[in-house]
PDB file of C-alpha atoms in Angstrom:
ATOM      1  CA  UNK A   1     128.399  29.009 118.815  1.00 82.00           C
ATOM      2  CA  UNK A   2     124.869  28.041 118.310  1.00 93.00           C
ATOM      3  CA  UNK A   3     123.520  24.976 116.005  1.00 98.00           C
ATOM      4  CA  UNK A   4     121.289  25.624 113.337  1.00 98.00           C
ATOM      5  CA  UNK A   5     117.848  23.800 113.329  1.00 98.00           C
ATOM      6  CA  UNK A   6     115.774  23.551 110.436  1.00 98.00           C
ATOM      7  CA  UNK A   7     111.803  22.925 111.299  1.00 98.00           C
ATOM      8  CA  UNK A   8     109.596  21.876 108.423  1.00 98.00           C
ATOM      9  CA  UNK A   9     106.218  23.662 108.667  1.00 97.00           C
ATOM     10  CA  UNK A  10     107.767  25.152 111.341  1.00 98.00           C
ATOM     11  CA  UNK A  11     105.124  28.595 111.236  1.00 97.00           C
ATOM     12  CA  UNK A  12     101.825  27.700 112.770  1.00 96.00           C
ATOM     13  CA  UNK A  13     100.672  24.819 114.507  1.00 95.00           C
ATOM     14  CA  UNK A  14     102.812  21.971 116.385  1.00 97.00           C
ATOM     15  CA  UNK A  15     105.366  23.297 114.067  1.00 97.00           C
ATOM     16  CA  UNK A  16     105.566  26.788 115.563  1.00 97.00           C
ATOM     17  CA  UNK A  17     105.403  24.950 119.138  1.00 98.00           C
ATOM     18  CA  UNK A  18     108.948  23.796 118.169  1.00 98.00           C
ATOM     19  CA  UNK A  19     110.224  26.201 116.624  1.00 98.00           C
ATOM     20  CA  UNK A  20     109.634  28.674 119.441  1.00 98.00           C
ATOM     21  CA  UNK A  21     111.002  26.307 121.894  1.00 98.00           C
ATOM     22  CA  UNK A  22     114.324  25.561 119.951  1.00 98.00           C
ATOM     23  CA  UNK A  23     114.616  29.181 120.167  1.00 98.00           C
ATOM     24  CA  UNK A  24     114.564  29.738 123.609  1.00 98.00           C
ATOM     25  CA  UNK A  25     117.063  26.605 123.829  1.00 98.00           C
ATOM     26  CA  UNK A  26     119.553  28.931 121.991  1.00 98.00           C
ATOM     27  CA  UNK A  27     119.048  27.807 118.506  1.00 98.00           C
ATOM     28  CA  UNK A  28     119.696  29.800 115.311  1.00 98.00           C
ATOM     29  CA  UNK A  29     116.379  28.614 114.194  1.00 98.00           C
ATOM     30  CA  UNK A  30     114.560  28.500 110.612  1.00 98.00           C
ATOM     31  CA  UNK A  31     111.094  27.460 109.898  1.00 98.00           C
ATOM     32  CA  UNK A  32     109.475  26.326 106.987  1.00 98.00           C
ATOM     33  CA  UNK A  33     106.643  27.364 105.124  1.00 98.00           C
ATOM     34  CA  UNK A  34     104.845  26.428 102.207  1.00 95.00           C
ATOM     35  CA  UNK A  35     102.086  29.707 101.455  1.00 89.00           C
ATOM     36  CA  UNK A  36     100.730  31.074 104.246  1.00 91.00           C
ATOM     37  CA  UNK A  37     102.551  34.937 104.072  1.00 95.00           C
ATOM     38  CA  UNK A  38     100.724  36.092 106.908  1.00 96.00           C
ATOM     39  CA  UNK A  39     101.118  33.143 109.593  1.00 96.00           C
ATOM     40  CA  UNK A  40     105.294  33.419 108.202  1.00 97.00           C
ATOM     41  CA  UNK A  41     105.730  36.903 109.113  1.00 96.00           C
ATOM     42  CA  UNK A  42     104.518  36.775 112.130  1.00 97.00           C
ATOM     43  CA  UNK A  43     106.587  33.718 113.061  1.00 97.00           C
ATOM     44  CA  UNK A  44     109.555  35.033 112.018  1.00 97.00           C
ATOM     45  CA  UNK A  45     108.297  38.510 113.667  1.00 97.00           C
ATOM     46  CA  UNK A  46     107.471  37.725 117.126  1.00 97.00           C
ATOM     47  CA  UNK A  47     110.184  34.183 117.674  1.00 98.00           C
ATOM     48  CA  UNK A  48     113.495  36.458 115.218  1.00 97.00           C
ATOM     49  CA  UNK A  49     113.896  33.263 113.362  1.00 98.00           C
ATOM     50  CA  UNK A  50     114.445  32.443 109.226  1.00 98.00           C
ATOM     51  CA  UNK A  51     111.555  31.989 107.576  1.00 98.00           C
ATOM     52  CA  UNK A  52     111.731  30.049 104.299  1.00 98.00           C
ATOM     53  CA  UNK A  53     109.411  29.220 101.791  1.00 98.00           C
ATOM     54  CA  UNK A  54     109.165  26.041  99.964  1.00 97.00           C
ATOM     55  CA  UNK A  55     107.561  23.353  99.040  1.00 97.00           C
ATOM     56  CA  UNK A  56     108.547  20.112 100.773  1.00 98.00           C
ATOM     57  CA  UNK A  57     107.367  17.419  98.556  1.00 98.00           C
ATOM     58  CA  UNK A  58     109.883  19.146  95.319  1.00 98.00           C
ATOM     59  CA  UNK A  59     113.490  18.021  95.873  1.00 98.00           C
ATOM     60  CA  UNK A  60     114.442  21.094  94.341  1.00 98.00           C
ATOM     61  CA  UNK A  61     112.767  23.531  96.397  1.00 98.00           C
ATOM     62  CA  UNK A  62     114.013  21.589  99.677  1.00 98.00           C
ATOM     63  CA  UNK A  63     118.065  22.066  97.894  1.00 98.00           C
ATOM     64  CA  UNK A  64     117.204  25.975  97.472  1.00 98.00           C
ATOM     65  CA  UNK A  65     115.518  26.185 101.120  1.00 98.00           C
ATOM     66  CA  UNK A  66     118.362  23.869 102.640  1.00 98.00           C
ATOM     67  CA  UNK A  67     121.325  26.393 100.627  1.00 98.00           C
ATOM     68  CA  UNK A  68     119.612  29.836 102.034  1.00 98.00           C
ATOM     69  CA  UNK A  69     119.519  28.470 105.615  1.00 98.00           C
ATOM     70  CA  UNK A  70     123.109  27.222 105.573  1.00 98.00           C
ATOM     71  CA  UNK A  71     124.406  30.657 103.686  1.00 98.00           C
ATOM     72  CA  UNK A  72     122.029  32.323 106.243  1.00 98.00           C
ATOM     73  CA  UNK A  73     122.823  30.573 109.810  1.00 98.00           C
ATOM     74  CA  UNK A  74     125.214  27.799 109.252  1.00 98.00           C
ATOM     75  CA  UNK A  75     125.541  24.445 108.247  1.00 98.00           C
ATOM     76  CA  UNK A  76     122.601  22.443 109.911  1.00 98.00           C
ATOM     77  CA  UNK A  77     122.491  20.783 113.014  1.00 98.00           C
ATOM     78  CA  UNK A  78     119.274  19.802 113.415  1.00 98.00           C
ATOM     79  CA  UNK A  79     116.281  19.139 110.964  1.00 99.00           C
ATOM     80  CA  UNK A  80     112.975  18.506 111.812  1.00 98.00           C
ATOM     81  CA  UNK A  81     110.275  17.063 109.703  1.00 98.00           C
ATOM     82  CA  UNK A  82     107.204  18.043 110.903  1.00 98.00           C
ATOM     83  CA  UNK A  83     105.494  19.628 107.543  1.00 97.00           C
ATOM     84  CA  UNK A  84     102.323  17.600 106.714  1.00 95.00           C
ATOM     85  CA  UNK A  85      98.904  17.201 105.304  1.00 94.00           C
ATOM     86  CA  UNK A  86      95.460  15.295 105.206  1.00 93.00           C
ATOM     87  CA  UNK A  87      93.023  14.383 102.915  1.00 95.00           C
ATOM     88  CA  UNK A  88      90.882  12.611 104.381  1.00 94.00           C
ATOM     89  CA  UNK A  89      88.479   9.755 102.524  1.00 95.00           C
ATOM     90  CA  UNK A  90      87.316   6.058 103.204  1.00 97.00           C
ATOM     91  CA  UNK A  91      89.474   4.503 100.548  1.00 98.00           C
ATOM     92  CA  UNK A  92      87.168   2.840  98.527  1.00 98.00           C
ATOM     93  CA  UNK A  93      86.410   6.545  97.193  1.00 98.00           C
ATOM     94  CA  UNK A  94      89.496   8.093  97.353  1.00 98.00           C
ATOM     95  CA  UNK A  95      91.289   9.732  94.536  1.00 98.00           C
ATOM     96  CA  UNK A  96      94.780   9.350  92.739  1.00 98.00           C
ATOM     97  CA  UNK A  97      95.365  12.986  94.191  1.00 98.00           C
ATOM     98  CA  UNK A  98      94.235  12.802  97.653  1.00 98.00           C
ATOM     99  CA  UNK A  99      96.452   9.591  97.750  1.00 98.00           C
ATOM    100  CA  UNK A 100      99.789  11.264  95.942  1.00 98.00           C
ATOM    101  CA  UNK A 101      99.184  14.434  97.677  1.00 98.00           C
ATOM    102  CA  UNK A 102      99.613  13.373 101.510  1.00 98.00           C
ATOM    103  CA  UNK A 103     102.574  10.848 100.046  1.00 98.00           C
ATOM    104  CA  UNK A 104     104.330  12.963  98.522  1.00 98.00           C
ATOM    105  CA  UNK A 105     103.787  15.990 101.415  1.00 98.00           C
ATOM    106  CA  UNK A 106     104.236  13.391 104.497  1.00 97.00           C
ATOM    107  CA  UNK A 107     106.416  10.805 102.977  1.00 97.00           C
ATOM    108  CA  UNK A 108     108.624  12.068  99.456  1.00 98.00           C
ATOM    109  CA  UNK A 109     109.611  14.735 102.106  1.00 98.00           C
ATOM    110  CA  UNK A 110     111.799  13.037 103.976  1.00 98.00           C
ATOM    111  CA  UNK A 111     114.159  12.345 101.383  1.00 98.00           C
ATOM    112  CA  UNK A 112     113.733  15.493  99.957  1.00 98.00           C
ATOM    113  CA  UNK A 113     114.529  17.459 102.992  1.00 98.00           C
ATOM    114  CA  UNK A 114     116.881  14.908 104.585  1.00 98.00           C
ATOM    115  CA  UNK A 115     118.795  14.064 101.772  1.00 98.00           C
ATOM    116  CA  UNK A 116     120.106  17.643 101.742  1.00 98.00           C
ATOM    117  CA  UNK A 117     121.687  17.517 105.391  1.00 98.00           C
ATOM    118  CA  UNK A 118     122.809  14.064 105.625  1.00 98.00           C
ATOM    119  CA  UNK A 119     126.278  14.148 104.495  1.00 98.00           C
ATOM    120  CA  UNK A 120     127.100  17.320 105.753  1.00 98.00           C
ATOM    121  CA  UNK A 121     126.076  16.369 109.249  1.00 98.00           C
ATOM    122  CA  UNK A 122     128.143  12.818 108.489  1.00 98.00           C
ATOM    123  CA  UNK A 123     131.030  14.674 107.737  1.00 98.00           C
ATOM    124  CA  UNK A 124     130.428  16.747 110.934  1.00 98.00           C
ATOM    125  CA  UNK A 125     130.069  14.268 113.139  1.00 98.00           C
ATOM    126  CA  UNK A 126     127.186  15.582 114.853  1.00 98.00           C
ATOM    127  CA  UNK A 127     123.503  15.477 113.641  1.00 98.00           C
ATOM    128  CA  UNK A 128     120.049  15.247 115.090  1.00 98.00           C
ATOM    129  CA  UNK A 129     117.167  14.354 112.403  1.00 99.00           C
ATOM    130  CA  UNK A 130     113.065  14.365 114.367  1.00 98.00           C
ATOM    131  CA  UNK A 131     110.362  12.932 112.507  1.00 98.00           C
ATOM    132  CA  UNK A 132     106.988  14.130 112.954  1.00 98.00           C
ATOM    133  CA  UNK A 133     104.613  10.545 113.002  1.00 98.00           C
ATOM    134  CA  UNK A 134     101.407  10.395 114.442  1.00 97.00           C
ATOM    135  CA  UNK A 135      99.475   7.819 116.930  1.00 97.00           C
ATOM    136  CA  UNK A 136      97.354   7.321 113.326  1.00 96.00           C
ATOM    137  CA  UNK A 137     100.526   5.757 111.788  1.00 98.00           C
ATOM    138  CA  UNK A 138     100.940   2.767 114.742  1.00 98.00           C
ATOM    139  CA  UNK A 139      97.051   2.428 115.156  1.00 97.00           C
ATOM    140  CA  UNK A 140      95.559   3.432 111.992  1.00 96.00           C
ATOM    141  CA  UNK A 141      92.012   5.337 111.470  1.00 93.00           C
ATOM    142  CA  UNK A 142      88.574   5.364 109.338  1.00 94.00           C
ATOM    143  CA  UNK A 143      89.220   7.849 106.827  1.00 95.00           C
ATOM    144  CA  UNK A 144      93.017   8.429 106.648  1.00 96.00           C
ATOM    145  CA  UNK A 145      94.549   5.045 104.886  1.00 98.00           C
ATOM    146  CA  UNK A 146      96.700   7.419 102.980  1.00 98.00           C
ATOM    147  CA  UNK A 147      98.240   9.609 106.142  1.00 97.00           C
ATOM    148  CA  UNK A 148      98.067   6.604 108.375  1.00 98.00           C
ATOM    149  CA  UNK A 149     100.217   4.644 105.458  1.00 98.00           C
ATOM    150  CA  UNK A 150     102.478   7.723 104.848  1.00 98.00           C
ATOM    151  CA  UNK A 151     102.855   8.212 109.030  1.00 98.00           C
ATOM    152  CA  UNK A 152     103.543   4.383 109.450  1.00 98.00           C
ATOM    153  CA  UNK A 153     106.237   4.961 106.786  1.00 98.00           C
ATOM    154  CA  UNK A 154     107.713   7.596 108.084  1.00 98.00           C
ATOM    155  CA  UNK A 155     108.995   5.380 111.316  1.00 98.00           C
ATOM    156  CA  UNK A 156     109.951   2.827 108.968  1.00 98.00           C
ATOM    157  CA  UNK A 157     112.284   5.666 107.860  1.00 98.00           C
ATOM    158  CA  UNK A 158     113.472   6.527 111.141  1.00 98.00           C
ATOM    159  CA  UNK A 159     114.794   2.897 111.994  1.00 98.00           C
ATOM    160  CA  UNK A 160     116.395   2.370 109.036  1.00 98.00           C
ATOM    161  CA  UNK A 161     118.205   5.628 108.916  1.00 98.00           C
ATOM    162  CA  UNK A 162     119.355   5.480 112.251  1.00 98.00           C
ATOM    163  CA  UNK A 163     120.994   2.023 111.890  1.00 98.00           C
ATOM    164  CA  UNK A 164     122.911   3.478 108.853  1.00 98.00           C
ATOM    165  CA  UNK A 165     124.217   6.990 111.002  1.00 98.00           C
ATOM    166  CA  UNK A 166     124.271   5.772 114.404  1.00 98.00           C
ATOM    167  CA  UNK A 167     128.402   5.231 114.338  1.00 98.00           C
ATOM    168  CA  UNK A 168     128.523   9.138 112.854  1.00 98.00           C
ATOM    169  CA  UNK A 169     127.036  10.668 115.687  1.00 98.00           C
ATOM    170  CA  UNK A 170     123.688  11.007 114.149  1.00 98.00           C
ATOM    171  CA  UNK A 171     120.409  10.778 115.824  1.00 98.00           C
ATOM    172  CA  UNK A 172     117.145  10.010 113.985  1.00 99.00           C
ATOM    173  CA  UNK A 173     113.906   9.589 115.990  1.00 99.00           C
ATOM    174  CA  UNK A 174     110.027   9.679 115.360  1.00 98.00           C
ATOM    175  CA  UNK A 175     107.527  11.428 117.664  1.00 98.00           C
ATOM    176  CA  UNK A 176     103.843   9.929 117.357  1.00 98.00           C
ATOM    177  CA  UNK A 177     102.231  12.638 118.577  1.00 97.00           C
ATOM    178  CA  UNK A 178      98.117  12.146 119.107  1.00 96.00           C
ATOM    179  CA  UNK A 179      95.583  15.031 118.886  1.00 95.00           C
ATOM    180  CA  UNK A 180      96.820  17.722 119.438  1.00 96.00           C
ATOM    181  CA  UNK A 181      95.460  21.466 120.174  1.00 94.00           C
ATOM    182  CA  UNK A 182      96.039  23.270 117.657  1.00 88.00           C
ATOM    183  CA  UNK A 183      93.699  25.610 115.458  1.00 82.00           C
ATOM    184  CA  UNK A 184      92.991  22.472 112.841  1.00 78.00           C
ATOM    185  CA  UNK A 185      92.153  20.370 115.784  1.00 83.00           C
ATOM    186  CA  UNK A 186      89.464  23.115 117.292  1.00 81.00           C
ATOM    187  CA  UNK A 187      87.957  23.887 113.739  1.00 79.00           C
ATOM    188  CA  UNK A 188      86.711  20.091 114.278  1.00 80.00           C
ATOM    189  CA  UNK A 189      82.752  20.347 115.526  1.00 85.00           C
ATOM    190  CA  UNK A 190      82.026  20.050 118.849  1.00 91.00           C
ATOM    191  CA  UNK A 191      80.365  17.012 119.345  1.00 91.00           C
ATOM    192  CA  UNK A 192      83.189  15.863 117.051  1.00 87.00           C
ATOM    193  CA  UNK A 193      85.874  16.727 119.348  1.00 90.00           C
ATOM    194  CA  UNK A 194      84.192  16.095 123.193  1.00 94.00           C
ATOM    195  CA  UNK A 195      84.164  12.454 121.310  1.00 92.00           C
ATOM    196  CA  UNK A 196      87.859  11.873 120.490  1.00 91.00           C
ATOM    197  CA  UNK A 197      88.630  13.172 123.932  1.00 95.00           C
ATOM    198  CA  UNK A 198      85.921  10.495 125.412  1.00 96.00           C
ATOM    199  CA  UNK A 199      88.697   8.242 124.036  1.00 95.00           C
ATOM    200  CA  UNK A 200      91.788   9.917 125.819  1.00 97.00           C
ATOM    201  CA  UNK A 201      92.596   8.688 129.176  1.00 98.00           C
ATOM    202  CA  UNK A 202      93.903  11.600 130.656  1.00 98.00           C
ATOM    203  CA  UNK A 203      90.963  13.510 129.588  1.00 97.00           C
ATOM    204  CA  UNK A 204      92.446  16.211 127.459  1.00 96.00           C
ATOM    205  CA  UNK A 205      93.903  17.387 124.046  1.00 96.00           C
ATOM    206  CA  UNK A 206      98.103  17.542 124.102  1.00 97.00           C
ATOM    207  CA  UNK A 207      99.508  20.761 124.075  1.00 97.00           C
ATOM    208  CA  UNK A 208     101.576  21.969 121.195  1.00 97.00           C
ATOM    209  CA  UNK A 209     104.106  22.701 123.933  1.00 97.00           C
ATOM    210  CA  UNK A 210     104.385  19.232 125.279  1.00 98.00           C
ATOM    211  CA  UNK A 211     105.425  18.239 121.682  1.00 98.00           C
ATOM    212  CA  UNK A 212     107.650  21.211 121.618  1.00 98.00           C
ATOM    213  CA  UNK A 213     109.452  19.503 124.896  1.00 98.00           C
ATOM    214  CA  UNK A 214     110.194  15.845 123.408  1.00 98.00           C
ATOM    215  CA  UNK A 215     111.834  17.754 120.326  1.00 98.00           C
ATOM    216  CA  UNK A 216     113.705  19.714 122.529  1.00 98.00           C
ATOM    217  CA  UNK A 217     115.298  16.734 124.374  1.00 98.00           C
ATOM    218  CA  UNK A 218     115.752  14.789 121.378  1.00 98.00           C
ATOM    219  CA  UNK A 219     117.650  17.866 119.490  1.00 98.00           C
ATOM    220  CA  UNK A 220     120.360  18.241 122.191  1.00 98.00           C
ATOM    221  CA  UNK A 221     123.691  16.776 122.985  1.00 96.00           C
ATOM    222  CA  UNK A 222     122.445  15.010 125.526  1.00 97.00           C
ATOM    223  CA  UNK A 223     120.184  12.338 123.722  1.00 98.00           C
ATOM    224  CA  UNK A 224     123.422  11.198 121.399  1.00 98.00           C
ATOM    225  CA  UNK A 225     122.296   7.758 122.808  1.00 98.00           C
ATOM    226  CA  UNK A 226     118.281   8.524 121.987  1.00 98.00           C
ATOM    227  CA  UNK A 227     118.289   6.693 118.024  1.00 98.00           C
ATOM    228  CA  UNK A 228     115.432   4.551 115.934  1.00 98.00           C
ATOM    229  CA  UNK A 229     113.207   5.437 118.852  1.00 98.00           C
ATOM    230  CA  UNK A 230     109.006   6.111 118.346  1.00 98.00           C
ATOM    231  CA  UNK A 231     108.677   8.246 120.899  1.00 98.00           C
ATOM    232  CA  UNK A 232     104.407   8.192 121.795  1.00 98.00           C
ATOM    233  CA  UNK A 233     102.411  11.270 123.235  1.00 98.00           C
ATOM    234  CA  UNK A 234      98.980  10.706 123.058  1.00 97.00           C
ATOM    235  CA  UNK A 235      97.375  10.947 126.797  1.00 98.00           C
ATOM    236  CA  UNK A 236      97.144   7.440 126.684  1.00 98.00           C
ATOM    237  CA  UNK A 237      94.997   6.744 123.360  1.00 97.00           C
ATOM    238  CA  UNK A 238      97.214   4.159 121.767  1.00 96.00           C
ATOM    239  CA  UNK A 239      99.862   2.066 123.830  1.00 93.00           C
TER     240      UNK A 239
END
């Protein structure tokens, strides 16, 4: 029987690449989204996956989303916590709204989503949780104290949860991508984008498929001995 995967923020960018790869791997896949109906419908139609609308920063939304997925597809075996936002600004000018929104969507969502599935995974003796962090959670970034703090917190969450669930057949890992060739990055002014690429030793942006390849491995049954790890995919930009 095909296993079930739920990818938050799964209808665009890196998330969509992950959804496409897991679907190709034979999973039954649910793709979470918060607002872009057009992108969600396109993802659902083109990849034949289940779109699930909800706000990952709201616990009850996450509870309802998981209930819908489990009713339609079955118990969730793989959770990819990918949803995230940026609200950039230097800290001495940052508003509480900029700070709070990023922490809620990028960090609180880990509790909101994972809490819904962890007991079932433990009871069944199998689960894969993959958290999409960031290079900036490892090295920091000017204008992103909120984002860097949340993404660094994700790594601590990963390690602690991995320890708690290792004996239950549930692995918990993080991926820390560098700059990826998504619509969001391509919208950066050309001169800024070229300056970013100049700092990457391999001389290019990552492709979404390269991130999805790592998720595919961590989500699979062969990755049972990998837990508590943070895998950097940044072209050598930060080591």
